[in-house]
């Protein structure tokens, strides 16, 4: 069933649903046991000759039955686009203002949209008719307006309850929000503006229900620790050459936990050709500094840039897989698109458009789209299981694209279709994350994968679903037995490192780093509270987003988070660490304090073990 098929009403059903009948319909669903709910839904549709949308069912529930507790199985019939909350959090993207200072650089591939008088109408690299930009325009780029609009949309689709009661296993008393600031280059904006929009963000999150004047940034951050809408993750976008100890200190003061850096390619000749003025040495140093402070790192890579080829792009992805100095956590793959003016109210310019119009550049995907697909297939089928592909093609309307990937906006779907036909599998986090009820019959299994990255040691600790044949089970239990013997003899724990052949799903994971100089080297310590710490950089449990501290049956509240934390602490203890630090989002501080025994030092949650 497609995401929006619930909005389509068959001709044989009523187009104007009787509200009294719909109330009876919903009430019968509420009292139906989980094992019969699918058949009851089909029976009720025939009985009442109606096919209500998820929003209609959710609206009746809010109005008539908000005090009733319902099961997770019933919940799926009330949430449109449930995939948004199945990843564990609800994402709110805030677009920054389109002023001339949005980016001081001039990369060849990056478009600038203006009105007919030359005034910027979007921050650099974005277009007015992209979905996120349309929402920003509705609010005139006001931070509070954008935040409230997104929260309102989540309420309308059932991803957030409009009552303080539980809907399934969600309580509105603590909705978990991941915020992303997009537009231009963060450091190109004046510091005063940056401070302003961050204060407005926390104010917006803290005052959704009650309108009030804003307080200081520090006061709003403290309030958000126990707010209804807690910011549990905060992402900024910038360039690798902007990552310095002083900018990292700013990020932490603002509660930032994840940084996206525009890398684009690892071939410096290609970067020079597109006037990037930021090279692989900057990327290596940026990743090292960010991980030294416990940040999560997202990179953007662009296959099919001017001067590149399928072979060079495969090499780029090979570096992403194997080079220990280039290990990131998440990736956005943006195949090069040459964008153009799309209406008579705007002008879109870029150097790459000039190169294309003059015949100096033609994307290789325009000659043979399969070349680009093969490059992406190479990465997806060989990538490391601790990486998440956030995007595989930018969300640009087809009419805006003059050239690039043949304008195929559903490129990810095309690639997945080819993978399925060829029997290929992607091990990335996104392709394996567990939904609300998936794989409930599979026993969660702990796996610990260790790898070298940016002069340190990383541990990817995950709780997974596996489907094993007899031989695989035998090997698994023999390894467990051997690990038990080693524990008895050496008093140190050993762990199974997983089996990608039997791996079918991910319940949750934790990223921990042993850095040779956490918080900075002796002569340049920039975060002193991290000295001597093992660094927990991310904890993420999948399943429908639930309120912080709310009990429920989804994987978010089966103790998986505590299991991951306990495992990480044990590994750190066995390695000789006495102290663990978590780069916790502001909205998760109470969880680490009350559930895991951590306390706040500086901007990190810390525990002595």
CSV table of C-alpha atoms in Angstrom, one decimal, residues 254-489:
chain,number,residue,atom,x,y,z
A,254,UNK,CA,23.8,25.7,21.3
A,255,UNK,CA,23.0,22.0,21.9
A,256,UNK,CA,24.1,20.8,18.4
A,257,UNK,CA,24.7,17.0,18.2
A,258,UNK,CA,25.2,16.3,14.5
A,259,UNK,CA,27.1,18.2,11.8
A,260,UNK,CA,26.5,17.8,8.0
A,261,UNK,CA,29.5,18.7,5.9
A,262,UNK,CA,29.5,19.2,2.2
A,263,UNK,CA,32.4,17.0,1.0
A,264,UNK,CA,31.2,16.4,-2.5
A,265,UNK,CA,34.2,14.4,-3.7
A,266,UNK,CA,37.6,13.0,-2.5
A,267,UNK,CA,39.4,13.9,-5.7
A,268,UNK,CA,41.0,17.3,-5.2
A,269,UNK,CA,41.3,17.8,-9.0
A,270,UNK,CA,37.5,17.6,-9.3
A,271,UNK,CA,37.0,19.8,-6.3
A,272,UNK,CA,39.3,22.4,-7.9
A,273,UNK,CA,37.4,22.2,-11.2
A,274,UNK,CA,34.1,23.1,-9.4
A,275,UNK,CA,35.7,25.9,-7.4
A,276,UNK,CA,35.1,24.2,-4.1
A,277,UNK,CA,38.2,25.7,-2.4
A,278,UNK,CA,37.9,23.1,0.3
A,279,UNK,CA,39.8,19.8,-0.1
A,280,UNK,CA,40.2,16.3,1.2
A,281,UNK,CA,42.7,17.4,3.8
A,282,UNK,CA,40.0,19.7,5.3
A,283,UNK,CA,37.5,16.8,5.3
A,284,UNK,CA,40.0,14.5,7.2
A,285,UNK,CA,40.7,17.2,9.8
A,286,UNK,CA,37.0,18.1,10.2
A,287,UNK,CA,35.9,14.5,10.8
A,288,UNK,CA,38.7,14.0,13.3
A,289,UNK,CA,37.8,17.2,15.3
A,290,UNK,CA,34.1,16.4,15.3
A,291,UNK,CA,34.6,12.9,16.5
A,292,UNK,CA,37.1,14.1,19.1
A,293,UNK,CA,34.1,16.0,20.6
A,294,UNK,CA,31.7,13.1,20.2
A,295,UNK,CA,29.6,14.6,17.3
A,296,UNK,CA,27.8,12.5,14.7
A,297,UNK,CA,29.1,13.2,11.2
A,298,UNK,CA,27.0,13.4,8.0
A,299,UNK,CA,28.8,13.9,4.7
A,300,UNK,CA,27.3,14.9,1.3
A,301,UNK,CA,28.9,13.3,-1.8
A,302,UNK,CA,28.1,14.2,-5.4
A,303,UNK,CA,28.7,11.7,-8.1
A,304,UNK,CA,28.7,12.9,-11.8
A,305,UNK,CA,30.4,16.3,-11.1
A,306,UNK,CA,32.3,18.0,-13.9
A,307,UNK,CA,35.6,16.2,-14.5
A,308,UNK,CA,34.4,13.0,-12.9
A,309,UNK,CA,33.6,9.6,-14.4
A,310,UNK,CA,31.9,6.4,-13.3
A,311,UNK,CA,35.4,5.0,-12.4
A,312,UNK,CA,36.3,8.0,-10.4
A,313,UNK,CA,33.0,8.0,-8.5
A,314,UNK,CA,33.4,4.3,-7.7
A,315,UNK,CA,36.8,5.2,-6.3
A,316,UNK,CA,35.2,7.9,-4.3
A,317,UNK,CA,32.8,5.5,-2.7
A,318,UNK,CA,35.6,3.0,-2.2
A,319,UNK,CA,37.4,5.6,-0.1
A,320,UNK,CA,34.2,6.1,1.9
A,321,UNK,CA,34.1,2.4,2.6
A,322,UNK,CA,37.8,1.7,3.3
A,323,UNK,CA,39.7,4.9,4.2
A,324,UNK,CA,40.0,5.1,8.1
A,325,UNK,CA,40.4,8.9,7.9
A,326,UNK,CA,37.1,9.3,6.0
A,327,UNK,CA,34.7,7.2,8.1
A,328,UNK,CA,31.4,9.1,8.6
A,329,UNK,CA,28.1,8.0,10.2
A,330,UNK,CA,25.4,9.1,7.7
A,331,UNK,CA,25.6,10.1,4.1
A,332,UNK,CA,23.5,12.1,1.6
A,333,UNK,CA,24.2,11.1,-2.0
A,334,UNK,CA,23.3,13.9,-4.3
A,335,UNK,CA,24.0,13.0,-8.0
A,336,UNK,CA,24.8,16.3,-9.8
A,337,UNK,CA,21.8,18.1,-11.1
A,338,UNK,CA,22.0,21.1,-13.4
A,339,UNK,CA,19.0,23.3,-12.4
A,340,UNK,CA,17.3,26.0,-14.4
A,341,UNK,CA,14.8,28.8,-14.1
A,342,UNK,CA,11.4,27.2,-13.6
A,343,UNK,CA,8.9,30.1,-13.8
A,344,UNK,CA,8.6,33.7,-14.9
A,345,UNK,CA,9.0,35.1,-11.3
A,346,UNK,CA,12.5,33.8,-10.6
A,347,UNK,CA,15.9,33.6,-12.1
A,348,UNK,CA,18.2,30.6,-11.3
A,349,UNK,CA,21.9,30.9,-12.1
A,350,UNK,CA,24.9,28.7,-11.6
A,351,UNK,CA,28.3,28.2,-13.2
A,352,UNK,CA,27.5,24.6,-14.0
A,353,UNK,CA,24.4,25.7,-15.9
A,354,UNK,CA,26.7,28.0,-18.0
A,355,UNK,CA,29.1,25.1,-18.6
A,356,UNK,CA,26.2,22.8,-19.7
A,357,UNK,CA,24.7,25.4,-22.0
A,358,UNK,CA,28.0,26.0,-23.6
A,359,UNK,CA,28.6,22.3,-24.2
A,360,UNK,CA,31.6,22.2,-21.9
A,361,UNK,CA,29.9,19.8,-19.4
A,362,UNK,CA,27.4,17.0,-19.9
A,363,UNK,CA,26.7,14.6,-17.0
A,364,UNK,CA,27.6,11.0,-17.8
A,365,UNK,CA,24.2,10.0,-16.5
A,366,UNK,CA,22.7,11.9,-19.4
A,367,UNK,CA,24.6,9.6,-21.8
A,368,UNK,CA,23.8,6.4,-19.9
A,369,UNK,CA,21.8,6.5,-16.7
A,370,UNK,CA,22.9,2.9,-16.0
A,371,UNK,CA,26.4,4.2,-15.4
A,372,UNK,CA,25.2,6.3,-12.4
A,373,UNK,CA,23.0,3.5,-11.2
A,374,UNK,CA,25.9,1.1,-11.2
A,375,UNK,CA,28.0,3.5,-9.2
A,376,UNK,CA,25.3,3.7,-6.6
A,377,UNK,CA,24.8,0.0,-6.6
A,378,UNK,CA,28.5,-0.5,-6.0
A,379,UNK,CA,28.3,1.6,-2.8
A,380,UNK,CA,25.0,0.2,-1.5
A,381,UNK,CA,26.1,-3.4,-1.9
A,382,UNK,CA,29.6,-2.9,-0.4
A,383,UNK,CA,29.0,-0.2,2.3
A,384,UNK,CA,29.6,-0.6,6.0
A,385,UNK,CA,26.6,-1.6,8.2
A,386,UNK,CA,27.3,1.3,10.6
A,387,UNK,CA,26.4,3.9,8.0
A,388,UNK,CA,22.9,5.3,7.2
A,389,UNK,CA,22.1,6.6,3.7
A,390,UNK,CA,19.8,9.5,4.6
A,391,UNK,CA,19.2,10.5,0.9
A,392,UNK,CA,19.9,9.1,-2.5
A,393,UNK,CA,19.0,12.0,-4.8
A,394,UNK,CA,17.9,15.5,-3.9
A,395,UNK,CA,14.2,16.3,-3.8
A,396,UNK,CA,14.3,18.7,-6.8
A,397,UNK,CA,11.1,18.9,-8.9
A,398,UNK,CA,11.7,17.4,-12.3
A,399,UNK,CA,10.8,20.6,-14.2
A,400,UNK,CA,13.7,22.4,-12.5
A,401,UNK,CA,16.3,20.0,-13.8
A,402,UNK,CA,18.0,20.9,-17.1
A,403,UNK,CA,20.4,17.9,-16.9
A,404,UNK,CA,21.5,15.2,-14.5
A,405,UNK,CA,20.3,11.6,-13.7
A,406,UNK,CA,17.8,12.0,-16.5
A,407,UNK,CA,15.6,13.9,-14.1
A,408,UNK,CA,14.6,10.6,-12.4
A,409,UNK,CA,13.4,11.8,-9.0
A,410,UNK,CA,12.7,8.3,-7.7
A,411,UNK,CA,16.3,7.1,-8.4
A,412,UNK,CA,16.5,5.4,-5.0
A,413,UNK,CA,13.4,3.3,-5.9
A,414,UNK,CA,14.9,2.5,-9.3
A,415,UNK,CA,18.1,1.3,-7.7
A,416,UNK,CA,16.2,-0.8,-5.1
A,417,UNK,CA,14.2,-2.4,-7.9
A,418,UNK,CA,17.4,-3.4,-9.7
A,419,UNK,CA,18.9,-4.7,-6.5
A,420,UNK,CA,15.8,-6.9,-5.9
A,421,UNK,CA,15.9,-8.3,-9.4
A,422,UNK,CA,19.6,-9.2,-9.0
A,423,UNK,CA,19.2,-10.6,-5.5
A,424,UNK,CA,21.5,-7.9,-4.0
A,425,UNK,CA,21.2,-6.5,-0.5
A,426,UNK,CA,22.1,-3.2,1.1
A,427,UNK,CA,23.3,-3.3,4.7
A,428,UNK,CA,22.9,0.4,5.4
A,429,UNK,CA,21.0,1.3,8.6
A,430,UNK,CA,18.1,2.9,6.8
A,431,UNK,CA,17.4,-0.2,4.7
A,432,UNK,CA,17.3,-2.4,7.9
A,433,UNK,CA,15.7,-0.3,10.6
A,434,UNK,CA,12.8,-2.0,12.3
A,435,UNK,CA,9.3,-0.5,11.9
A,436,UNK,CA,6.5,-0.6,14.5
A,437,UNK,CA,5.6,-4.3,14.3
A,438,UNK,CA,8.3,-5.8,12.0
A,439,UNK,CA,10.1,-8.9,13.0
A,440,UNK,CA,8.3,-9.2,16.3
A,441,UNK,CA,8.9,-12.9,16.2
A,442,UNK,CA,12.7,-12.6,15.9
A,443,UNK,CA,14.8,-12.7,19.1
A,444,UNK,CA,16.9,-9.5,19.4
A,445,UNK,CA,20.6,-10.3,19.1
A,446,UNK,CA,23.5,-8.2,20.3
A,447,UNK,CA,26.3,-7.5,17.8
A,448,UNK,CA,29.5,-5.4,18.4
A,449,UNK,CA,31.5,-4.3,15.4
A,450,UNK,CA,34.9,-2.6,15.9
A,451,UNK,CA,36.7,-0.5,13.4
A,452,UNK,CA,39.4,2.2,13.1
A,453,UNK,CA,38.5,5.8,12.3
A,454,UNK,CA,40.2,9.2,12.5
A,455,UNK,CA,43.0,7.9,14.7
A,456,UNK,CA,40.7,6.3,17.1
A,457,UNK,CA,38.7,3.1,17.7
A,458,UNK,CA,34.9,3.0,17.1
A,459,UNK,CA,32.4,0.5,18.4
A,460,UNK,CA,29.1,0.0,16.6
A,461,UNK,CA,26.9,-1.8,19.1
A,462,UNK,CA,23.6,-3.0,17.6
A,463,UNK,CA,20.6,-5.0,18.5
A,464,UNK,CA,19.6,-6.9,15.4
A,465,UNK,CA,17.1,-9.4,14.0
A,466,UNK,CA,18.6,-12.4,12.2
A,467,UNK,CA,17.2,-15.4,10.3
A,468,UNK,CA,19.7,-18.2,10.7
A,469,UNK,CA,19.8,-21.7,9.2
A,470,UNK,CA,21.0,-24.6,11.3
A,471,UNK,CA,24.7,-24.1,10.5
A,472,UNK,CA,24.6,-20.3,11.2
A,473,UNK,CA,22.9,-21.0,14.6
A,474,UNK,CA,25.6,-23.6,15.4
A,475,UNK,CA,28.3,-21.1,14.7
A,476,UNK,CA,26.5,-18.4,16.7
A,477,UNK,CA,26.1,-20.5,19.8
A,478,UNK,CA,29.7,-21.8,19.6
A,479,UNK,CA,30.9,-18.2,19.5
A,480,UNK,CA,28.7,-17.4,22.6
A,481,UNK,CA,30.1,-20.4,24.4
A,482,UNK,CA,33.7,-19.4,23.6
A,483,UNK,CA,33.1,-15.8,24.7
A,484,UNK,CA,31.7,-17.2,28.0
A,485,UNK,CA,34.9,-19.3,28.5
A,486,UNK,CA,37.0,-16.2,27.8
A,487,UNK,CA,35.1,-14.2,30.3
A,488,UNK,CA,35.6,-16.9,32.9
A,489,UNK,CA,39.4,-17.0,32.2
